[in-house]
CSV table of C-alpha atoms and ligand atoms in Angstrom, one decimal:
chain,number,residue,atom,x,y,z
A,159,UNK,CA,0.9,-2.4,21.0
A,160,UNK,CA,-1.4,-2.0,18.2
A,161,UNK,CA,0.8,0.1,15.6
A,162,UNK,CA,-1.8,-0.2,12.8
A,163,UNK,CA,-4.3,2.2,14.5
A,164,UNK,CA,-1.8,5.0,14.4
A,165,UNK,CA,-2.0,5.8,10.5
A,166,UNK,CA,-6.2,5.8,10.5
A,167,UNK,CA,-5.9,7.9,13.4
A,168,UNK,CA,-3.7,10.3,11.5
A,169,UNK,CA,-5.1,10.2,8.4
A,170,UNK,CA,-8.8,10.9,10.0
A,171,UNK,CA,-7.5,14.3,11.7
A,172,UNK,CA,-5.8,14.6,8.1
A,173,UNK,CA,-9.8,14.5,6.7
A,174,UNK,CA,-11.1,16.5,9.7
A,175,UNK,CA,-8.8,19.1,9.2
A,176,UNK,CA,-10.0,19.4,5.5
A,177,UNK,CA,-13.1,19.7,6.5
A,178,UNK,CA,-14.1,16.9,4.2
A,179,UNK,CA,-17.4,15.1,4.8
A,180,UNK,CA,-18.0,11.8,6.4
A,181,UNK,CA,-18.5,10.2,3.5
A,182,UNK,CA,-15.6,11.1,1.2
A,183,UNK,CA,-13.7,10.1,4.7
A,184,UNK,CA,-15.5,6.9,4.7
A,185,UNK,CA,-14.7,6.2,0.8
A,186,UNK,CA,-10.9,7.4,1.0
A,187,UNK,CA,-10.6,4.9,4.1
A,188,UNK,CA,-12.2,2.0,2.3
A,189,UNK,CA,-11.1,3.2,-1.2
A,190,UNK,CA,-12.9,2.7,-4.8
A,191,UNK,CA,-12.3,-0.6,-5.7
A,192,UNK,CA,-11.5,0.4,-9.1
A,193,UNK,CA,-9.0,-2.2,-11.7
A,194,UNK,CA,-6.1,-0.1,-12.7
A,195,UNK,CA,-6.5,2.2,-9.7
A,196,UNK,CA,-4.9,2.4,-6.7
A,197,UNK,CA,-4.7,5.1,-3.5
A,198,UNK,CA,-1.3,5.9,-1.7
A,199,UNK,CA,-1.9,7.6,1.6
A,200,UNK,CA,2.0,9.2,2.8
A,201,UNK,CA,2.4,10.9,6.1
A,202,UNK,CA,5.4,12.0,8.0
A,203,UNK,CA,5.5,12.8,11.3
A,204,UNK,CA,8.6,13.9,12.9
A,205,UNK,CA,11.0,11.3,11.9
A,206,UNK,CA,8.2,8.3,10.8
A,207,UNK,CA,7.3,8.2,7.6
A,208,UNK,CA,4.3,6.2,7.1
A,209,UNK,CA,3.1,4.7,3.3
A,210,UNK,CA,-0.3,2.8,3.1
A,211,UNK,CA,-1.1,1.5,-0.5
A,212,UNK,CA,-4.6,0.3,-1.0
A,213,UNK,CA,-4.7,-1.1,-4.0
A,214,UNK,CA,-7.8,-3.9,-5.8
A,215,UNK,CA,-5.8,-7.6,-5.8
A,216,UNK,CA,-5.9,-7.2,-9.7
A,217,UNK,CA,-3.8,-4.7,-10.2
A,218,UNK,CA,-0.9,-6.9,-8.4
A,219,UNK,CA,-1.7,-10.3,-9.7
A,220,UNK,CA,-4.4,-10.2,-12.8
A,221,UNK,CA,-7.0,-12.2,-10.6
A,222,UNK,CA,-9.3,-11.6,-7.2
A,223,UNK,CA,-10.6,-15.1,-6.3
A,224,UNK,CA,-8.3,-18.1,-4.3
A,225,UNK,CA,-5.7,-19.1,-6.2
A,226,UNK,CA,-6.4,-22.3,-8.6
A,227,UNK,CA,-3.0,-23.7,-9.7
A,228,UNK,CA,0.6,-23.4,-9.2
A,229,UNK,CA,0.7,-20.5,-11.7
A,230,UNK,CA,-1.5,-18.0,-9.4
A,231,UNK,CA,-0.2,-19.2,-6.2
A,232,UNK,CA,3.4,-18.0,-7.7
A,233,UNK,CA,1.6,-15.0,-9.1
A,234,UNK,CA,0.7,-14.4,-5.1
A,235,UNK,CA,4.1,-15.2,-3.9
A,236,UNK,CA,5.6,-13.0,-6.4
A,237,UNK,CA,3.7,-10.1,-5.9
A,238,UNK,CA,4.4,-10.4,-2.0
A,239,UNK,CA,8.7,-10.5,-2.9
A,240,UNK,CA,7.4,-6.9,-4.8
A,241,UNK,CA,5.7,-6.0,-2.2
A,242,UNK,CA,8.8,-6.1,0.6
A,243,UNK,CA,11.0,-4.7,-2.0
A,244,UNK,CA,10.6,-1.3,-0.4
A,245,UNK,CA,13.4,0.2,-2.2
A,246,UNK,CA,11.8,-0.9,-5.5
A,247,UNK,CA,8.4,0.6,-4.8
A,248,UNK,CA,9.7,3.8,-3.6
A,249,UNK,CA,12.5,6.0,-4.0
A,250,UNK,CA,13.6,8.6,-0.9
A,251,UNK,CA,15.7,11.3,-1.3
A,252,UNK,CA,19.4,9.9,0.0
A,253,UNK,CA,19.7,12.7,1.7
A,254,UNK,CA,16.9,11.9,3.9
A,255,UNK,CA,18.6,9.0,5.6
A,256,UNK,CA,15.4,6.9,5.8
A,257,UNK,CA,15.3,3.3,7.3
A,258,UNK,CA,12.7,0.6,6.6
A,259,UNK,CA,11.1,-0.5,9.8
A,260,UNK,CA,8.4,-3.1,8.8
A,261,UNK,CA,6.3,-3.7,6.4
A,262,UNK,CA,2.7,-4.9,6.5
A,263,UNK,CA,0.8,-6.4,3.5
A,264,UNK,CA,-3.5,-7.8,3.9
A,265,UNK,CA,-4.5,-9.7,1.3
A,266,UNK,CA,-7.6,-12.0,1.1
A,267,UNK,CA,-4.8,-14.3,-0.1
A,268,UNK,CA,-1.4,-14.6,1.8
A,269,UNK,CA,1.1,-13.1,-0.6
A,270,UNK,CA,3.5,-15.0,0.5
A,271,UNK,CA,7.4,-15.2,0.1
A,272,UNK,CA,9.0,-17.7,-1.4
A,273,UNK,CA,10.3,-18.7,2.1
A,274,UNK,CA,6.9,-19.0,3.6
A,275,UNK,CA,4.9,-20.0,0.7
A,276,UNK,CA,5.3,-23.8,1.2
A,277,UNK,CA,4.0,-23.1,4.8
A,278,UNK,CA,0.4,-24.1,5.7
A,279,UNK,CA,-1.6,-21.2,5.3
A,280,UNK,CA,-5.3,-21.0,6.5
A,281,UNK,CA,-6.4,-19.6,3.0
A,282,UNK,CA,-8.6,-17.9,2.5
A,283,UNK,CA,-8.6,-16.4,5.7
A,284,UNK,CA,-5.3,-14.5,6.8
A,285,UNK,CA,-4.1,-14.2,10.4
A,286,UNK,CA,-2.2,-11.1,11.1
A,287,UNK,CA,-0.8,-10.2,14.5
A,288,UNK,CA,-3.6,-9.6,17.2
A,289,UNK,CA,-6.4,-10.1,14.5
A,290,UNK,CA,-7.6,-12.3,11.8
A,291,UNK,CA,-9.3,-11.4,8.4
A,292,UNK,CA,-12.3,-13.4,7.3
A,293,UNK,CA,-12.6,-14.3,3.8
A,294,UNK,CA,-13.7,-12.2,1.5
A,295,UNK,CA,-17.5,-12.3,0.6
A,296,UNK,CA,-18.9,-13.0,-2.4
A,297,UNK,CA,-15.5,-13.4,-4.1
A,298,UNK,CA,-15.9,-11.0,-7.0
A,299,UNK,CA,-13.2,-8.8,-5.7
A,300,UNK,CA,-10.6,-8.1,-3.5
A,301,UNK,CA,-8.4,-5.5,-2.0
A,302,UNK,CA,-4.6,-5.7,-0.7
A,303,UNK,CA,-3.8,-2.9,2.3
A,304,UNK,CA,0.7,-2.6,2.1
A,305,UNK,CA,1.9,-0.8,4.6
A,306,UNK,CA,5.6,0.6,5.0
A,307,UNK,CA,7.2,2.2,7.6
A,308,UNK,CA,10.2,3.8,7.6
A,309,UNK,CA,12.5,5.9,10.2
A,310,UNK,CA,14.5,8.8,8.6
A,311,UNK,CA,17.5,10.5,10.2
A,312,UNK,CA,16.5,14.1,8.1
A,313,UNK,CA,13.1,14.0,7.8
A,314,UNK,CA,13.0,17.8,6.3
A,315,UNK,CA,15.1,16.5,3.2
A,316,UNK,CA,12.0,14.2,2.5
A,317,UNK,CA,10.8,16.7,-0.5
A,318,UNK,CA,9.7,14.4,-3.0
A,319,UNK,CA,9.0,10.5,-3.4
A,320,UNK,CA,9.2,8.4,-6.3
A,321,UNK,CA,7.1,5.8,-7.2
A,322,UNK,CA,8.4,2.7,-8.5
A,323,UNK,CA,5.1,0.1,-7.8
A,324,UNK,CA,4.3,0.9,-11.8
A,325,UNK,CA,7.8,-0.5,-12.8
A,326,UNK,CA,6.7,-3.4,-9.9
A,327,UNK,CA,3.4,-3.8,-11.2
A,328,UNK,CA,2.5,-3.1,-15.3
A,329,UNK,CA,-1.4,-3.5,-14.3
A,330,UNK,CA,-1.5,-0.4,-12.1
A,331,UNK,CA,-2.4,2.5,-14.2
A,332,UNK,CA,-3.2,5.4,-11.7
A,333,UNK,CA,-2.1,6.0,-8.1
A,334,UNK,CA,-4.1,8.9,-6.3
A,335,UNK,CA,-2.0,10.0,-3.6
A,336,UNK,CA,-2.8,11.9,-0.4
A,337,UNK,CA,0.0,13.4,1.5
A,338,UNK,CA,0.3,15.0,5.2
A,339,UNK,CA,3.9,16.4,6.4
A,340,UNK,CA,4.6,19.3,8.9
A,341,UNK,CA,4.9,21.7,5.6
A,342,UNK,CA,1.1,20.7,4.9
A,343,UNK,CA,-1.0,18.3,3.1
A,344,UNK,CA,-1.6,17.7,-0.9
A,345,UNK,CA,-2.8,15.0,-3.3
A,346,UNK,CA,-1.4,13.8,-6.3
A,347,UNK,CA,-2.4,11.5,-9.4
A,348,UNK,CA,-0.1,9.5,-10.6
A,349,UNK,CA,0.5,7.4,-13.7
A,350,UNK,CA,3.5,5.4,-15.6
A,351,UNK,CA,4.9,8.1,-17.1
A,352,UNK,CA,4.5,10.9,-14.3
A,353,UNK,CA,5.0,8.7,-11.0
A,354,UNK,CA,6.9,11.2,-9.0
A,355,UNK,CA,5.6,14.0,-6.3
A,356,UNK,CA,6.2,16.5,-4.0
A,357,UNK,CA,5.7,16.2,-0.4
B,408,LIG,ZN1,-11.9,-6.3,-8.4
Protein backbone atom coordinates (compact mmCIF):
# COMPACT_ATOMS: atom_id res chain seq x y z
CA UNK A 1 0.00 0.00 0.00
CA UNK A 2 2.36 2.49 1.05
CA UNK A 3 5.12 2.36 -1.82
CA UNK A 4 7.01 5.37 -0.48
CA UNK A 5 8.43 3.55 2.55
CA UNK A 6 10.23 1.12 0.31
CA UNK A 7 13.13 3.52 -0.96
CA UNK A 8 13.97 4.83 2.88
CA UNK A 9 13.93 1.35 3.80
CA UNK A 10 16.41 0.61 1.17
CA UNK A 11 18.41 3.37 1.30
CA UNK A 12 18.82 2.89 5.37
CA UNK A 13 20.22 -0.79 4.92
CA UNK A 14 22.20 1.07 1.99
CA UNK A 15 23.75 3.45 5.15
CA UNK A 16 23.84 0.51 7.61
CA UNK A 17 25.73 -1.44 5.40
CA UNK A 18 28.37 1.43 5.11
CA UNK A 19 28.65 1.54 8.31
CA UNK A 20 27.97 5.23 8.28
CA UNK A 21 26.92 6.94 11.43
CA UNK A 22 23.44 8.02 12.52
CA UNK A 23 23.95 11.27 11.82
CA UNK A 24 25.44 11.37 8.32
CA UNK A 25 22.28 8.85 7.83
CA UNK A 26 20.09 11.40 9.35
CA UNK A 27 21.55 14.41 7.13
CA UNK A 28 21.63 12.25 3.74
CA UNK A 29 17.86 11.43 4.48
CA UNK A 30 16.85 15.05 5.22
CA UNK A 31 19.64 16.48 2.91
CA UNK A 32 21.71 20.00 3.20
CA UNK A 33 19.43 22.48 2.15
CA UNK A 34 22.06 24.09 0.16
CA UNK A 35 21.02 26.73 -3.24
CA UNK A 36 22.62 25.14 -6.24
CA UNK A 37 22.83 21.80 -4.64
CA UNK A 38 20.89 18.92 -4.99
CA UNK A 39 21.19 14.95 -3.87
CA UNK A 40 20.10 12.05 -6.20
CA UNK A 41 19.66 8.82 -4.40
CA UNK A 42 19.43 5.75 -7.45
CA UNK A 43 18.79 2.13 -6.45
CA UNK A 44 17.96 -0.94 -8.52
CA UNK A 45 16.68 -3.80 -7.33
CA UNK A 46 15.97 -6.63 -9.46
CA UNK A 47 14.07 -5.11 -12.27
CA UNK A 48 12.85 -1.56 -10.16
CA UNK A 49 14.85 1.14 -10.58
CA UNK A 50 14.14 3.67 -8.07
CA UNK A 51 15.36 7.72 -8.50
CA UNK A 52 14.66 10.14 -5.50
CA UNK A 53 15.89 13.76 -6.10
CA UNK A 54 15.90 16.01 -3.16
CA UNK A 55 16.57 19.06 -4.29
CA UNK A 56 15.99 23.12 -2.24
CA UNK A 57 12.66 24.70 -4.25
CA UNK A 58 15.31 27.31 -5.54
CA UNK A 59 17.06 25.48 -7.55
CA UNK A 60 13.77 24.54 -9.69
CA UNK A 61 11.94 27.80 -9.61
CA UNK A 62 14.40 30.91 -8.26
CA UNK A 63 12.06 31.38 -5.11
CA UNK A 64 11.00 29.31 -1.64
CA UNK A 65 7.97 31.22 -0.28
CA UNK A 66 4.04 30.85 -1.72
CA UNK A 67 3.73 31.96 -4.88
CA UNK A 68 2.74 35.90 -5.32
CA UNK A 69 1.57 36.42 -8.93
CA UNK A 70 0.85 34.72 -12.01
CA UNK A 71 4.54 34.76 -12.97
CA UNK A 72 5.60 32.24 -9.92
CA UNK A 73 2.59 30.22 -9.97
CA UNK A 74 3.68 29.45 -13.88
CA UNK A 75 7.26 29.17 -12.64
CA UNK A 76 5.55 26.17 -10.19
CA UNK A 77 3.58 24.69 -12.93
CA UNK A 78 6.42 24.71 -15.20
CA UNK A 79 8.87 23.24 -13.09
CA UNK A 80 6.22 20.39 -12.26
CA UNK A 81 5.81 19.66 -16.62
CA UNK A 82 9.99 19.20 -15.98
CA UNK A 83 9.54 17.32 -13.39
CA UNK A 84 7.23 14.37 -15.17
CA UNK A 85 9.35 14.72 -18.14
CA UNK A 86 11.23 11.56 -17.02
CA UNK A 87 12.89 11.11 -20.21
CA UNK A 88 14.27 14.73 -20.05
CA UNK A 89 15.71 14.38 -16.62
CA UNK A 90 17.29 11.11 -17.19
CA UNK A 91 18.66 9.18 -19.88
CA UNK A 92 18.70 4.98 -19.63
CA UNK A 93 20.75 2.94 -21.60
CA UNK A 94 18.07 1.64 -24.57
CA UNK A 95 19.24 -1.39 -24.02
CA UNK A 96 17.94 -1.54 -20.67
CA UNK A 97 14.34 -1.55 -21.72
CA UNK A 98 13.18 0.63 -18.80
CA UNK A 99 9.46 1.70 -18.24
CA UNK A 100 8.27 4.67 -16.21
CA UNK A 101 5.85 3.63 -13.57
CA UNK A 102 4.91 6.80 -11.53
CA UNK A 103 6.31 9.57 -10.58
CA UNK A 104 5.98 11.39 -7.25
CA UNK A 105 6.90 15.13 -6.71
CA UNK A 106 6.47 16.98 -2.65
CA UNK A 107 6.67 20.36 -2.76
CA UNK A 108 5.58 23.01 -0.09
CA UNK A 109 3.91 24.29 -3.26
CA UNK A 110 1.90 22.05 -5.65
CA UNK A 111 3.89 22.07 -8.79
CA UNK A 112 1.34 21.61 -10.69
CA UNK A 113 0.63 20.78 -14.45
CA UNK A 114 -0.84 22.91 -16.61
CA UNK A 115 -3.93 20.50 -16.56
CA UNK A 116 -4.34 20.72 -12.81
CA UNK A 117 -3.07 24.10 -12.13
CA UNK A 118 -6.43 25.87 -12.39
CA UNK A 119 -7.74 23.31 -9.85
CA UNK A 120 -8.28 24.44 -6.22
CA UNK A 121 -5.34 23.56 -4.37
CA UNK A 122 -5.11 23.77 -0.50
CA UNK A 123 -1.79 25.83 -0.74
CA UNK A 124 0.29 25.91 1.14
CA UNK A 125 -0.36 22.64 2.36
CA UNK A 126 -0.13 19.66 -0.14
CA UNK A 127 -2.19 16.43 0.12
CA UNK A 128 -0.54 13.43 -1.30
CA UNK A 129 -2.04 9.97 -1.21
CA UNK A 130 -2.61 8.61 2.46
CA UNK A 131 -0.84 11.73 3.94
CA UNK A 132 -0.81 15.39 4.02
CA UNK A 133 2.18 17.84 4.34
CA UNK A 134 1.82 20.86 6.56
CA UNK A 135 3.26 24.04 5.50
CA UNK A 136 6.39 24.74 5.67
CA UNK A 137 7.62 26.69 8.92
CA UNK A 138 9.11 29.73 9.01
CA UNK A 139 9.07 30.10 5.16
CA UNK A 140 12.71 30.91 4.58
CA UNK A 141 13.11 27.76 2.65
CA UNK A 142 11.85 24.87 1.08
CA UNK A 143 12.63 21.52 -0.29
CA UNK A 144 10.99 19.47 -3.33
CA UNK A 145 11.26 15.31 -2.72
CA UNK A 146 10.76 13.88 -6.99
CA UNK A 147 10.46 10.52 -7.07
CA UNK A 148 10.63 8.22 -10.29
CA UNK A 149 10.05 4.80 -10.70
CA UNK A 150 10.72 2.87 -13.37
CA UNK A 151 10.47 -1.09 -14.45
CA UNK A 152 13.28 -2.29 -16.80
CA UNK A 153 13.05 -5.43 -18.95
CA UNK A 154 17.36 -5.83 -18.62
CA UNK A 155 18.06 -4.45 -15.60
CA UNK A 156 21.99 -5.59 -15.96
CA UNK A 157 22.34 -3.24 -19.09
CA UNK A 158 21.59 -0.37 -16.60
CA UNK A 159 25.47 0.61 -16.54
CA UNK A 160 25.35 4.17 -16.53
CA UNK A 161 22.61 7.15 -16.22
CA UNK A 162 22.55 10.41 -17.57
CA UNK A 163 21.48 13.35 -16.06
CA UNK A 164 19.47 15.77 -17.89
CA UNK A 165 17.73 17.90 -14.73
CA UNK A 166 20.82 20.54 -15.40
CA UNK A 167 19.55 21.02 -19.14
CA UNK A 168 15.86 21.03 -17.16
CA UNK A 169 16.93 23.30 -14.59
CA UNK A 170 19.99 26.11 -15.27
CA UNK A 171 19.95 26.90 -11.35
CA UNK A 172 21.15 23.40 -10.30
CA UNK A 173 24.85 23.52 -10.13
CA UNK A 174 25.85 20.13 -8.26
CA UNK A 175 24.02 16.89 -7.91
CA UNK A 176 25.63 14.44 -5.24
CA UNK A 177 24.56 11.19 -6.14
CA UNK A 178 24.34 7.93 -4.07
CA UNK A 179 23.94 4.68 -5.93
CA UNK A 180 22.96 0.96 -4.67
CA UNK A 181 22.67 -1.92 -7.56
CA UNK A 182 23.36 -5.75 -7.11
CA UNK A 183 27.16 -4.90 -8.50
CA UNK A 184 27.53 -2.52 -5.36
CA UNK A 185 27.15 0.92 -4.17
CA UNK A 186 29.07 4.33 -5.20
CA UNK A 187 28.51 8.08 -5.09
CA UNK A 188 29.03 10.58 -7.59
CA UNK A 189 29.16 14.54 -7.90
CA UNK A 190 27.79 15.87 -10.62
CA UNK A 191 27.85 19.17 -12.35
CA UNK A 192 26.76 20.82 -15.99
CA UNK A 193 29.44 19.82 -17.74
CA UNK A 194 30.15 16.21 -16.20
CA UNK A 195 26.33 15.00 -15.50
CA UNK A 196 26.85 11.42 -16.34
CA UNK A 197 27.75 8.21 -14.02
CA UNK A 198 28.33 4.80 -13.63
CA UNK A 199 26.04 2.57 -11.75
ZN1 LIG B 1 16.44 27.78 0.54
Amino acid sequence: MHANLRLPLILLAFFIALGLSSGVCAQAAHGAHEHGVAELAVVLEGPELVVELSSPLDNLVGFEHAPANDVQRAALVEAGRRLRDAGAMFVLPAAAGCRLGDTDIESPWPLGTAATASRPTPAPASAHAGHTHAPPVGGDHGDVVATWRFTCAQPQALERLEVGAFRQFPRLRKLRVEHVTARGQGAAVLTPRAFAFAL
